[in-house]
PDB file of N, CA and C in Angstrom:
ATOM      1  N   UNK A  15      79.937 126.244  98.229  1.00  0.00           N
ATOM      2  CA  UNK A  15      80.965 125.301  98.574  1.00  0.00           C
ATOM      3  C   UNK A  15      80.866 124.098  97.624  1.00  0.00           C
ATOM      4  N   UNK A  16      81.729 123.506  97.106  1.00  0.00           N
ATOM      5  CA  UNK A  16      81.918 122.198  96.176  1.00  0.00           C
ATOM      6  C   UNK A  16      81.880 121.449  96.759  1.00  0.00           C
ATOM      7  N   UNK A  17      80.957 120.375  96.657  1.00  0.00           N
ATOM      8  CA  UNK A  17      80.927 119.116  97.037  1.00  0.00           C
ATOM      9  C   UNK A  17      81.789 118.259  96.538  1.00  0.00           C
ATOM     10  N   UNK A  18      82.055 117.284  97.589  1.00  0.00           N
ATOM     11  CA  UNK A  18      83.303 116.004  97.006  1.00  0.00           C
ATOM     12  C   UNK A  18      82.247 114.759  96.469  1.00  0.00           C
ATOM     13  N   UNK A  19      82.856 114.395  95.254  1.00  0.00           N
ATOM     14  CA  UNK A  19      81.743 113.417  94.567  1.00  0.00           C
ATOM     15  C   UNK A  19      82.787 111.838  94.810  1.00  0.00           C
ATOM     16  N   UNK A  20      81.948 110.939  95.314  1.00  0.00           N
ATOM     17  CA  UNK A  20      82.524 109.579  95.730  1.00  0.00           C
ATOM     18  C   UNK A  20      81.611 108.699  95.011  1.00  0.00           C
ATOM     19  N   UNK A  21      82.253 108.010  94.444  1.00  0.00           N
ATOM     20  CA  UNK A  21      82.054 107.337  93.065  1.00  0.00           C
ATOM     21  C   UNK A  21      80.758 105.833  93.780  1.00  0.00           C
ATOM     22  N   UNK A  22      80.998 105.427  95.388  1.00  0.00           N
ATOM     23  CA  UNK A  22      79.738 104.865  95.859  1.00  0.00           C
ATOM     24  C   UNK A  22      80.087 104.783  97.372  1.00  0.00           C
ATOM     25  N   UNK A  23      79.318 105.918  98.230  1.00  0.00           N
ATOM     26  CA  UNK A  23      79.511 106.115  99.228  1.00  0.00           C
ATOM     27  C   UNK A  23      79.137 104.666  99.958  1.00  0.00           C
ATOM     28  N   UNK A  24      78.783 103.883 100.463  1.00  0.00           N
ATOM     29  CA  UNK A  24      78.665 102.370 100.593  1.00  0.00           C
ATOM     30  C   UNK A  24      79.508 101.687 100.777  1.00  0.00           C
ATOM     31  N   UNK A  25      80.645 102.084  99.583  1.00  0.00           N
ATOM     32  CA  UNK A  25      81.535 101.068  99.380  1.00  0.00           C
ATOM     33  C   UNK A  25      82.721 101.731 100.513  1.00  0.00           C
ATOM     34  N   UNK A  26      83.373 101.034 101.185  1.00  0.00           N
ATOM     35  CA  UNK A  26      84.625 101.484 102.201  1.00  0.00           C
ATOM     36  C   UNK A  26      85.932 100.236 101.981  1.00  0.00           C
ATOM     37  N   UNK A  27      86.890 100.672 101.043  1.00  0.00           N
ATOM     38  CA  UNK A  27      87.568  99.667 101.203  1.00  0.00           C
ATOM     39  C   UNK A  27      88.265  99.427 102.110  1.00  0.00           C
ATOM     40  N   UNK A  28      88.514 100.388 103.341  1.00  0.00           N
ATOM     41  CA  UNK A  28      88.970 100.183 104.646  1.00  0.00           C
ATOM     42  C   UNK A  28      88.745  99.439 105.328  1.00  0.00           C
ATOM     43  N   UNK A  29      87.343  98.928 105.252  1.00  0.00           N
ATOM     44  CA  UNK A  29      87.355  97.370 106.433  1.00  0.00           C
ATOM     45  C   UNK A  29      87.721  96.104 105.782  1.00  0.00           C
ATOM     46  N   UNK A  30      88.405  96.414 104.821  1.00  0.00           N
ATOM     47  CA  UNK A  30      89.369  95.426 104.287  1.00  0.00           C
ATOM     48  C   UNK A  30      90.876  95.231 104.210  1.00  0.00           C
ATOM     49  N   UNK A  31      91.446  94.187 104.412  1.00  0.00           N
ATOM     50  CA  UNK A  31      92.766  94.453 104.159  1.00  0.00           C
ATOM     51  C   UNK A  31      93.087  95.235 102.846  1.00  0.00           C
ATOM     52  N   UNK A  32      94.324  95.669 102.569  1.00  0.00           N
ATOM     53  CA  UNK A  32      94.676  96.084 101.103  1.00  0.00           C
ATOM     54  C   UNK A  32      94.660  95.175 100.014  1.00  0.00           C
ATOM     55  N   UNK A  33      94.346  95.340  99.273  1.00  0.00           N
ATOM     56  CA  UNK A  33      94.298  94.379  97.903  1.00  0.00           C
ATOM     57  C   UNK A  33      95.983  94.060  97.346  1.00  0.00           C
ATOM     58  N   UNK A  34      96.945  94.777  97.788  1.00  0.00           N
ATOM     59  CA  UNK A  34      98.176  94.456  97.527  1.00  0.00           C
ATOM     60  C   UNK A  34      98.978  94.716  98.349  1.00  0.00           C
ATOM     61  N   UNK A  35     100.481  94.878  98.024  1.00  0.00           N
ATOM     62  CA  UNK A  35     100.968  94.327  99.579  1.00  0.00           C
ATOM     63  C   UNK A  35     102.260  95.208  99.103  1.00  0.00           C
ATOM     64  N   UNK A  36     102.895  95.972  99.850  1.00  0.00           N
ATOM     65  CA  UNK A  36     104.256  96.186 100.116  1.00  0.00           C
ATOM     66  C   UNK A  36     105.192  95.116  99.010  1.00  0.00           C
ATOM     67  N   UNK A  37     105.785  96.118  97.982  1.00  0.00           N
ATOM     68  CA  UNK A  37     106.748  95.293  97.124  1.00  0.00           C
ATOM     69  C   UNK A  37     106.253  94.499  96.190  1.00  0.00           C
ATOM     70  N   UNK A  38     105.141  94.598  96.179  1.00  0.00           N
ATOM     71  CA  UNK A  38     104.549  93.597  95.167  1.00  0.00           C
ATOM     72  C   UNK A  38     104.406  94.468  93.498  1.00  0.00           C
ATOM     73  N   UNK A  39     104.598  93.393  92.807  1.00  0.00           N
ATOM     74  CA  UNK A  39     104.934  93.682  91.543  1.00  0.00           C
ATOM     75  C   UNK A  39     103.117  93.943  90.814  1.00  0.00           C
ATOM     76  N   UNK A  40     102.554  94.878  90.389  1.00  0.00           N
ATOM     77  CA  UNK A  40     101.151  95.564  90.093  1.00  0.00           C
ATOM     78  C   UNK A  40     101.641  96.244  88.246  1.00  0.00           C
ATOM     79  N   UNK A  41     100.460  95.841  87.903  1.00  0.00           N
ATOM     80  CA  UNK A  41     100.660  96.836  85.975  1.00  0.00           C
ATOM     81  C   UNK A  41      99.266  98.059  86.084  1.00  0.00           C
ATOM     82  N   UNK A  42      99.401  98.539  85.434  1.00  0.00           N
ATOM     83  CA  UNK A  42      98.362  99.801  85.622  1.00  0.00           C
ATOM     84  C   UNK A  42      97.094  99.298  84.372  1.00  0.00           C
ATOM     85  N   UNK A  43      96.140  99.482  84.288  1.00  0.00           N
ATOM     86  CA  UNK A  43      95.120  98.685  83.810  1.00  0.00           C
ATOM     87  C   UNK A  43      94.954  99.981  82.447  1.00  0.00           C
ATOM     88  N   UNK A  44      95.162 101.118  82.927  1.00  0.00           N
ATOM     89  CA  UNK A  44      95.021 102.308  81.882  1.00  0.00           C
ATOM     90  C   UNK A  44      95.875 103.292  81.834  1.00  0.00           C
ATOM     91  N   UNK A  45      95.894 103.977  80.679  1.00  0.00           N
ATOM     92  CA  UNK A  45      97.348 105.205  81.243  1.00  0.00           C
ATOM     93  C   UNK A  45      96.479 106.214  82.388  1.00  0.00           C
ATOM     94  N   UNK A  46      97.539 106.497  82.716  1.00  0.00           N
ATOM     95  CA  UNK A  46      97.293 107.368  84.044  1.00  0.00           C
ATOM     96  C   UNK A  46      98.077 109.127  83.393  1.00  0.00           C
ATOM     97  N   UNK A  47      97.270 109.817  83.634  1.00  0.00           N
ATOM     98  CA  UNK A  47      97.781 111.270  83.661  1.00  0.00           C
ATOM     99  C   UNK A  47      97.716 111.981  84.911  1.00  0.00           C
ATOM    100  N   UNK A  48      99.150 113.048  84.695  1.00  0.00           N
ATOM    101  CA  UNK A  48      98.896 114.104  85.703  1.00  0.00           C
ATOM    102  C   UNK A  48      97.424 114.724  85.878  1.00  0.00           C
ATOM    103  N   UNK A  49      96.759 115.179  87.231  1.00  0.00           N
ATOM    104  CA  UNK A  49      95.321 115.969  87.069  1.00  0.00           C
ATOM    105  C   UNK A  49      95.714 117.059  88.127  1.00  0.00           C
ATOM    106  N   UNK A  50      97.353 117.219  88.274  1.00  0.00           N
ATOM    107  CA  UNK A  50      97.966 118.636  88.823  1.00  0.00           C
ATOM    108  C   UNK A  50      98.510 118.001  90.117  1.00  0.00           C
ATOM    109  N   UNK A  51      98.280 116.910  90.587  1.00  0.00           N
ATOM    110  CA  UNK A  51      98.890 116.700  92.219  1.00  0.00           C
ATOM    111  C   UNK A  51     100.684 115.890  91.735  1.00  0.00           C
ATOM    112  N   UNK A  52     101.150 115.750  90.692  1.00  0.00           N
ATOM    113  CA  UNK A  52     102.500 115.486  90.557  1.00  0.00           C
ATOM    114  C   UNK A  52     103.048 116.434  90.495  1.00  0.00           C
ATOM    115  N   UNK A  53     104.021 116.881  91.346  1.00  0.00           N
ATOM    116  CA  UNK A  53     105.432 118.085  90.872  1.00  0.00           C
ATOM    117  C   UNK A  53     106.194 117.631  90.050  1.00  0.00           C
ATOM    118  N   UNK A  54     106.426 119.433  89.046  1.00  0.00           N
ATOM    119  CA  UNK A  54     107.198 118.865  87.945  1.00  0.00           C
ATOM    120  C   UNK A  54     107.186 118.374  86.562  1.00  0.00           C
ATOM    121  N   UNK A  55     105.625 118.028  86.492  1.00  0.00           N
ATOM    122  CA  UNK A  55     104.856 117.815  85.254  1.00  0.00           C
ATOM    123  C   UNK A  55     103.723 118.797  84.798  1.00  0.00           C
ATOM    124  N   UNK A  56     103.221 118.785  83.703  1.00  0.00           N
ATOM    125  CA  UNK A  56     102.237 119.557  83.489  1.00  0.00           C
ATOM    126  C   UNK A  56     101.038 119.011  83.681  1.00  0.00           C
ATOM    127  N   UNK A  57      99.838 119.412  84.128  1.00  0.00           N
ATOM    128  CA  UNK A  57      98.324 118.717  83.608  1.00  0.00           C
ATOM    129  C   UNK A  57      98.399 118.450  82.441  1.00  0.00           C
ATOM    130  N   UNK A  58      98.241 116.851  82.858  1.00  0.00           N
ATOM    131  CA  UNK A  58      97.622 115.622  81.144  1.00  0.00           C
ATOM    132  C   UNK A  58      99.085 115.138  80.664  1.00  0.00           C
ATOM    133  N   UNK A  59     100.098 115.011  81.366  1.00  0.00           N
ATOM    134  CA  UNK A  59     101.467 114.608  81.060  1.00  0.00           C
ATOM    135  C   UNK A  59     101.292 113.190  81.671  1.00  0.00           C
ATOM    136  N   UNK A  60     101.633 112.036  80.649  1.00  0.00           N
ATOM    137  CA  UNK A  60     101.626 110.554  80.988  1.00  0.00           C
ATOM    138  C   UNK A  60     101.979 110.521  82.250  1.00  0.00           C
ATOM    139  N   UNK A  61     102.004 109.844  82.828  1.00  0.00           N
ATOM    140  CA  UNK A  61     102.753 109.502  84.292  1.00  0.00           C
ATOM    141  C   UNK A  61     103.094 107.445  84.410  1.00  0.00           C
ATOM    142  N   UNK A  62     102.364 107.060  83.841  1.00  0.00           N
ATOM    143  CA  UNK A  62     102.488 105.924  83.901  1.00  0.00           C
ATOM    144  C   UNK A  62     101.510 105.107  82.046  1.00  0.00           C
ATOM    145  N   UNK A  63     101.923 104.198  81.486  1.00  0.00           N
ATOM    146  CA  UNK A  63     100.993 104.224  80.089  1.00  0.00           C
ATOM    147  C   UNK A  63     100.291 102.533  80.235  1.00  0.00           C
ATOM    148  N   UNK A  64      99.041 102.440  79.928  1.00  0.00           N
ATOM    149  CA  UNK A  64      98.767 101.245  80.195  1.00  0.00           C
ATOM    150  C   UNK A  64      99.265  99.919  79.692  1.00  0.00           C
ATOM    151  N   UNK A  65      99.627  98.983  81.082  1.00  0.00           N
ATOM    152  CA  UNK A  65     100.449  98.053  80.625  1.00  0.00           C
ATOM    153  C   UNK A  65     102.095  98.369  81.800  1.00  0.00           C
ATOM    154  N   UNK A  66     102.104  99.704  82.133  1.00  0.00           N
ATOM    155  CA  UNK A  66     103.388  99.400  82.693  1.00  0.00           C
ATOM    156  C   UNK A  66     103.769  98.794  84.172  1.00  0.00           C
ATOM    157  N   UNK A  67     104.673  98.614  84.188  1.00  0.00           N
ATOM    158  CA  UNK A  67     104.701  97.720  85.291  1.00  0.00           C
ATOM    159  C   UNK A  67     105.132  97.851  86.272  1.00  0.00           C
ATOM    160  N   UNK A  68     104.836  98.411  87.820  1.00  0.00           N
ATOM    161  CA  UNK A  68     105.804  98.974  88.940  1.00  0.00           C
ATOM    162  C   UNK A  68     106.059  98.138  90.157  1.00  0.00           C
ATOM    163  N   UNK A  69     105.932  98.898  91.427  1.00  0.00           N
ATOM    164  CA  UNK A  69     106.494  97.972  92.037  1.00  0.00           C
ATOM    165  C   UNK A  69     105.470  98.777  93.573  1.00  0.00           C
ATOM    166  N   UNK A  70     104.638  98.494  94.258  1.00  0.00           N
ATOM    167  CA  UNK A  70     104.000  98.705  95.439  1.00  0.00           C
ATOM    168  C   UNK A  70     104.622  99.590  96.333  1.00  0.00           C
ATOM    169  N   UNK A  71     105.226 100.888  96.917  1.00  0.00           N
ATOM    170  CA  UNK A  71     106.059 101.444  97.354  1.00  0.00           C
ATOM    171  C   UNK A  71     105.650 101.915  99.249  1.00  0.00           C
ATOM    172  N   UNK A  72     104.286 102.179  98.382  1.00  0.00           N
ATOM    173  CA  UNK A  72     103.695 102.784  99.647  1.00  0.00           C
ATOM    174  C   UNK A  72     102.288 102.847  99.797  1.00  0.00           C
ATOM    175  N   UNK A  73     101.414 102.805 101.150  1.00  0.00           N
ATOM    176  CA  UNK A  73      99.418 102.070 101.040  1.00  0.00           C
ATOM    177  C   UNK A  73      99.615 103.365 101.845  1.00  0.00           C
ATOM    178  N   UNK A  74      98.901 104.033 101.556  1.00  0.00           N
ATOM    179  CA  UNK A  74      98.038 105.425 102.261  1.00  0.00           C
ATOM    180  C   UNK A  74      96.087 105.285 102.223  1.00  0.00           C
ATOM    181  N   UNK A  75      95.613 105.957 102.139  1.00  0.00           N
ATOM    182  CA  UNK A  75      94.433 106.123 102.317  1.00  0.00           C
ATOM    183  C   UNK A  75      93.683 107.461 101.556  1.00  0.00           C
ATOM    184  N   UNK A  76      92.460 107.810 100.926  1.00  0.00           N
ATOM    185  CA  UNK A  76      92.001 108.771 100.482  1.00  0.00           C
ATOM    186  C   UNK A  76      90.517 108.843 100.825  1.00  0.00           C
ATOM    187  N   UNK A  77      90.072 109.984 101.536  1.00  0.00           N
ATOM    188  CA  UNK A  77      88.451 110.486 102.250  1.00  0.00           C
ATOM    189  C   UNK A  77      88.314 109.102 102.946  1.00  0.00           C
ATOM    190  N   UNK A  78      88.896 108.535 104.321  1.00  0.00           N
ATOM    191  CA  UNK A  78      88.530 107.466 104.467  1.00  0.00           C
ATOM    192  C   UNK A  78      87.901 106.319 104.601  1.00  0.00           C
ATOM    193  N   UNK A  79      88.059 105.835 102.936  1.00  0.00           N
ATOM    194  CA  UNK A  79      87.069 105.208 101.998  1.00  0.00           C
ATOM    195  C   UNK A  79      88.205 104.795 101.155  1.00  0.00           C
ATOM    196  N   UNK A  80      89.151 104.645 100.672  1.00  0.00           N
ATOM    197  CA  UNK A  80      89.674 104.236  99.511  1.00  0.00           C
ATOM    198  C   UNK A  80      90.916 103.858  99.957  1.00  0.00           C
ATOM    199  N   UNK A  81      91.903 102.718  99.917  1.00  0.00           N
ATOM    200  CA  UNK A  81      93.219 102.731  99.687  1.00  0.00           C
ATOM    201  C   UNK A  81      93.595 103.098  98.645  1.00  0.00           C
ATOM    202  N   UNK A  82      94.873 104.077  98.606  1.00  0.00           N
ATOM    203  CA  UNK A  82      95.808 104.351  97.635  1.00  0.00           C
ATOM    204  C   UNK A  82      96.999 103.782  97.870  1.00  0.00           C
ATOM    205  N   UNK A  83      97.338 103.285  96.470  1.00  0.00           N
ATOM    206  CA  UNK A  83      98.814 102.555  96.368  1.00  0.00           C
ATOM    207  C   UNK A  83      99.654 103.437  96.009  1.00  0.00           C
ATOM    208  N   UNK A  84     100.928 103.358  96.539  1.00  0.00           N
ATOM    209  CA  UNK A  84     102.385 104.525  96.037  1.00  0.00           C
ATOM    210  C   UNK A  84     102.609 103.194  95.089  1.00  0.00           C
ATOM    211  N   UNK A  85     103.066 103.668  93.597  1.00  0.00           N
ATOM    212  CA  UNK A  85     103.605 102.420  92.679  1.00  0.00           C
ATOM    213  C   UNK A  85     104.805 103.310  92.383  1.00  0.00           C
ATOM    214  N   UNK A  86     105.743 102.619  92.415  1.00  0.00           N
ATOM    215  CA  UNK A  86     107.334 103.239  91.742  1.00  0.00           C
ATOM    216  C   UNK A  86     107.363 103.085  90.391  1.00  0.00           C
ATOM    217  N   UNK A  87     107.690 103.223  89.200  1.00  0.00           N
ATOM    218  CA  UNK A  87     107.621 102.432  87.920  1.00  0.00           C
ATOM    219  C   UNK A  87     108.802 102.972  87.353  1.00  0.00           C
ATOM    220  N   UNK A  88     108.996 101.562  87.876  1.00  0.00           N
ATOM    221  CA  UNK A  88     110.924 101.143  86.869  1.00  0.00           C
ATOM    222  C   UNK A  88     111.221 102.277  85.660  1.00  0.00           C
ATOM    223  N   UNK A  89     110.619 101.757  84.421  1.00  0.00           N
ATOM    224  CA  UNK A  89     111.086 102.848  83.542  1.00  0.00           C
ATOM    225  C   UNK A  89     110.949 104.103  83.511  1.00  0.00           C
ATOM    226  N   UNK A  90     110.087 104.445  84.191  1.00  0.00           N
ATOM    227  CA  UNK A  90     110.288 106.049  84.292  1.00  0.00           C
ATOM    228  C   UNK A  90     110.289 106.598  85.221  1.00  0.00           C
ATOM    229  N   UNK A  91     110.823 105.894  86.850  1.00  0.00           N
ATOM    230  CA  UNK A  91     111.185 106.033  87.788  1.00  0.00           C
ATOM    231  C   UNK A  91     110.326 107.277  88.195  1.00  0.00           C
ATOM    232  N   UNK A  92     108.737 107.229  88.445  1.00  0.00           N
ATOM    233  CA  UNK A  92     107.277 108.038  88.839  1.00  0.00           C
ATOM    234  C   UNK A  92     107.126 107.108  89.802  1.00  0.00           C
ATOM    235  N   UNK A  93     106.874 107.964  90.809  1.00  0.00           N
ATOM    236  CA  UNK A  93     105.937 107.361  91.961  1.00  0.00           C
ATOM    237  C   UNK A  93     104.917 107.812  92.265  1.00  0.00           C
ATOM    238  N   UNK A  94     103.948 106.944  91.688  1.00  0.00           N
ATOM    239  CA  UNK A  94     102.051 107.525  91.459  1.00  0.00           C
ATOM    240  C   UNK A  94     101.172 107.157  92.660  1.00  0.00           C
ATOM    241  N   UNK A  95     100.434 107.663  93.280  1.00  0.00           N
ATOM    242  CA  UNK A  95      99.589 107.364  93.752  1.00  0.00           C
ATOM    243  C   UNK A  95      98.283 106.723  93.310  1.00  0.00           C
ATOM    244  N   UNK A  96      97.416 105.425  93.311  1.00  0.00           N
ATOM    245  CA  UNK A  96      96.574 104.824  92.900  1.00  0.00           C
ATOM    246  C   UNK A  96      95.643 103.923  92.774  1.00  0.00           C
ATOM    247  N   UNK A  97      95.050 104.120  92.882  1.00  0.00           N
ATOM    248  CA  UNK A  97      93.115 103.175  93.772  1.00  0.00           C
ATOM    249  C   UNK A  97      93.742 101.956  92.800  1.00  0.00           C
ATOM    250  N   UNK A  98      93.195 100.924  93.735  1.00  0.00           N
ATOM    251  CA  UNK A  98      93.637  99.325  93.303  1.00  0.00           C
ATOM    252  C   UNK A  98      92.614  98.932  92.386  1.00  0.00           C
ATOM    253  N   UNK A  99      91.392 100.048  91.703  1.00  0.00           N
ATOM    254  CA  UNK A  99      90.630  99.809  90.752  1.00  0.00           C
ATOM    255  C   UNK A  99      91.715 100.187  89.432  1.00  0.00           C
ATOM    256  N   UNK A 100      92.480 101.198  89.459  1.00  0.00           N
ATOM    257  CA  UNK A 100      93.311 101.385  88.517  1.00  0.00           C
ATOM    258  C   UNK A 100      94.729 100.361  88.065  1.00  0.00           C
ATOM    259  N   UNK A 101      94.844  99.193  89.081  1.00  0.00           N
ATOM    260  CA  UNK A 101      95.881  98.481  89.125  1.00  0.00           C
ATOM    261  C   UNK A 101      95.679  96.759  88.581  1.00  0.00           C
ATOM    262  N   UNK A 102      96.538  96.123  88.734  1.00  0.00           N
ATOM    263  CA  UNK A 102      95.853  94.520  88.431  1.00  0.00           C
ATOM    264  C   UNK A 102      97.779  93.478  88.873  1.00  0.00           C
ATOM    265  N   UNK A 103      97.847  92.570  89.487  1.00  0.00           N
ATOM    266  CA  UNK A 103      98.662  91.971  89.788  1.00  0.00           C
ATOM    267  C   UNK A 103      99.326  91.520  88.818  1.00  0.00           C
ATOM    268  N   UNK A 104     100.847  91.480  88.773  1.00  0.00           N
ATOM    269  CA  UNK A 104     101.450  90.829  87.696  1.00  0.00           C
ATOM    270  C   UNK A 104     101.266  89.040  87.830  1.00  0.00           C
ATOM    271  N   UNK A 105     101.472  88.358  86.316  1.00  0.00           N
ATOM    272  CA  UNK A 105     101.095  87.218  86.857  1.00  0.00           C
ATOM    273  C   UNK A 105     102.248  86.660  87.780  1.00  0.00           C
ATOM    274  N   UNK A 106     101.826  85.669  88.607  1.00  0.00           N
ATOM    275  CA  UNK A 106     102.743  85.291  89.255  1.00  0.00           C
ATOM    276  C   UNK A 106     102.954  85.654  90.662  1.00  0.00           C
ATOM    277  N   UNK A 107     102.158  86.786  90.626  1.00  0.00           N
ATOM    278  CA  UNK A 107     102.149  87.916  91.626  1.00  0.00           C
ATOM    279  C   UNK A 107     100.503  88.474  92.052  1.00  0.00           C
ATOM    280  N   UNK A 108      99.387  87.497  92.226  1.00  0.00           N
ATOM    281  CA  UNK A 108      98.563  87.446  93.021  1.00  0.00           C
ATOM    282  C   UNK A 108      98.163  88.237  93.961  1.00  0.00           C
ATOM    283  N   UNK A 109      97.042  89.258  93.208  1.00  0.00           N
ATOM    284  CA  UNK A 109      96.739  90.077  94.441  1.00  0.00           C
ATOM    285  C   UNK A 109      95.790  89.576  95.767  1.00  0.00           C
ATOM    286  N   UNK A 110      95.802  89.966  96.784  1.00  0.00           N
ATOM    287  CA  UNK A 110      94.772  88.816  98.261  1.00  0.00           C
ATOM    288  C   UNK A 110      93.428  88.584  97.860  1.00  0.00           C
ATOM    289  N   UNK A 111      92.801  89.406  96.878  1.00  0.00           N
ATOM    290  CA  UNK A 111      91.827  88.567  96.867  1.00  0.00           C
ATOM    291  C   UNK A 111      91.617  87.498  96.093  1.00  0.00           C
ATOM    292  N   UNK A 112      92.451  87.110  94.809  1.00  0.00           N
ATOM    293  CA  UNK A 112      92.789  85.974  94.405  1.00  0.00           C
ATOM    294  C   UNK A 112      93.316  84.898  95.100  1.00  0.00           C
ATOM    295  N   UNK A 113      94.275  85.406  95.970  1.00  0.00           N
ATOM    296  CA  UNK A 113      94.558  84.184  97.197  1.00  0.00           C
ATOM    297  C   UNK A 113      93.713  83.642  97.951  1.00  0.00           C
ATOM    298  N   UNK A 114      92.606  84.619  98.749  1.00  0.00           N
ATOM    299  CA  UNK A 114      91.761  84.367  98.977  1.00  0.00           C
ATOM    300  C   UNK A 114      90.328  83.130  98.365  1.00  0.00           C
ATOM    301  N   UNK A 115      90.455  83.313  97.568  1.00  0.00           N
ATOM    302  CA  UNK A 115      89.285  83.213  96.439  1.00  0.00           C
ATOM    303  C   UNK A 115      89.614  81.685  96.409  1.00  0.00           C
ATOM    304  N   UNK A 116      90.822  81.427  96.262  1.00  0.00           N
ATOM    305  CA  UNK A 116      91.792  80.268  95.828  1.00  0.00           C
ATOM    306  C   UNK A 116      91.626  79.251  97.027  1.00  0.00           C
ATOM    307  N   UNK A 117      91.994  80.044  98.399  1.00  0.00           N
ATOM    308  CA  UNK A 117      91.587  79.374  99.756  1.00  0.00           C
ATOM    309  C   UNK A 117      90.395  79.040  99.937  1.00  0.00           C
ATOM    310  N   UNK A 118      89.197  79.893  99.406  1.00  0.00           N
ATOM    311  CA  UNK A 118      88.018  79.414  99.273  1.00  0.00           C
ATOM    312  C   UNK A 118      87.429  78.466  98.903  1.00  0.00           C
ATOM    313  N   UNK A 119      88.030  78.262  97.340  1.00  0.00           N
ATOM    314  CA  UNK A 119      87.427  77.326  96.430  1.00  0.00           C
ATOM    315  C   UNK A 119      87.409  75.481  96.909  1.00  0.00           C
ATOM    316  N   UNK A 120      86.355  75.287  96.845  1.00  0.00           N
ATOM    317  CA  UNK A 120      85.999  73.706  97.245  1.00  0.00           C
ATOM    318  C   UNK A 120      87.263  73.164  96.438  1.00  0.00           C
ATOM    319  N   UNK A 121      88.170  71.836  97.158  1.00  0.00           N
ATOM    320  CA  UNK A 121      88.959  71.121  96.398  1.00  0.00           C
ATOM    321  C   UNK A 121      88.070  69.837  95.346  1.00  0.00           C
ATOM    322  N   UNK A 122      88.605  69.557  95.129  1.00  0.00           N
ATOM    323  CA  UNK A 122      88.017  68.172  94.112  1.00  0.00           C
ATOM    324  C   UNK A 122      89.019  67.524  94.576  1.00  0.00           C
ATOM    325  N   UNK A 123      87.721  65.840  94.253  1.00  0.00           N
ATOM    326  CA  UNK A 123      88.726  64.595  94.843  1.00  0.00           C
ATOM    327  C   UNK A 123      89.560  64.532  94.100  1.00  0.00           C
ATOM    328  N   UNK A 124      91.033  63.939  95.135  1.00  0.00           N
ATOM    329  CA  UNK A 124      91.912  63.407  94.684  1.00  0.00           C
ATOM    330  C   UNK A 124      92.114  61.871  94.648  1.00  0.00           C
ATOM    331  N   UNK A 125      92.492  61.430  93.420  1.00  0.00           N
ATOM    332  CA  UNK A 125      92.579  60.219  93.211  1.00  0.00           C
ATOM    333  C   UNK A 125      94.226  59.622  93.646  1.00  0.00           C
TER     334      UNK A 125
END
């Protein structure tokens, strides 16, 4: 039987909120290829190229341990499935843990 290999069993991004949000504007950090779960394409056919820019469609879950993001992407109208390690917020467009981070940070006096 094949074992399923999880990149750090430890880590659960489930007891976290999602790192992005419904509609939110996300760029893909690397190209992304088919690895056979897209219909319609071949294995190793671009699906998305790094740098492009989509749009948050849909938050599912994978071995529950990982959020996956549905990203739509405008120009080539693909809707990919994809771990928020593969993603990064457009500017302007702040993913929660930057908001977070931001809420965190000690203010400095104001004069």
């Amino acid at each position: 039987m094949t074992s399923i290999s999880r990149e750090d069993p430890s880590v659960c991004e489930l007891n976290e909120p999602p790192r992005f949000l419904y509609g939110q504007r996300v760029r893909t950090k690397r190209t992304i290829r088919n690895d056979g779960t897209f219909c319609g394409k071949d294995v190793g056919d671009v699906l998305a190229k790094k740098g492009e820019e989509g749009y948050v469609c849909n938050i599912g879950t994978f071995l529950q341990q990982y959020y996956i993001f549905g990203v739509e992407f405008m120009l080539t109208g693909n809707k990919v499935g994809m771990k928020a390690k593969e993603l990064e917020a457009v500017d302007g467009d702040e993913d929660e843990d930057a908001k977070k981070k931001k809420k965190a940070a000690p203010k400095g006096d104001e004069e």
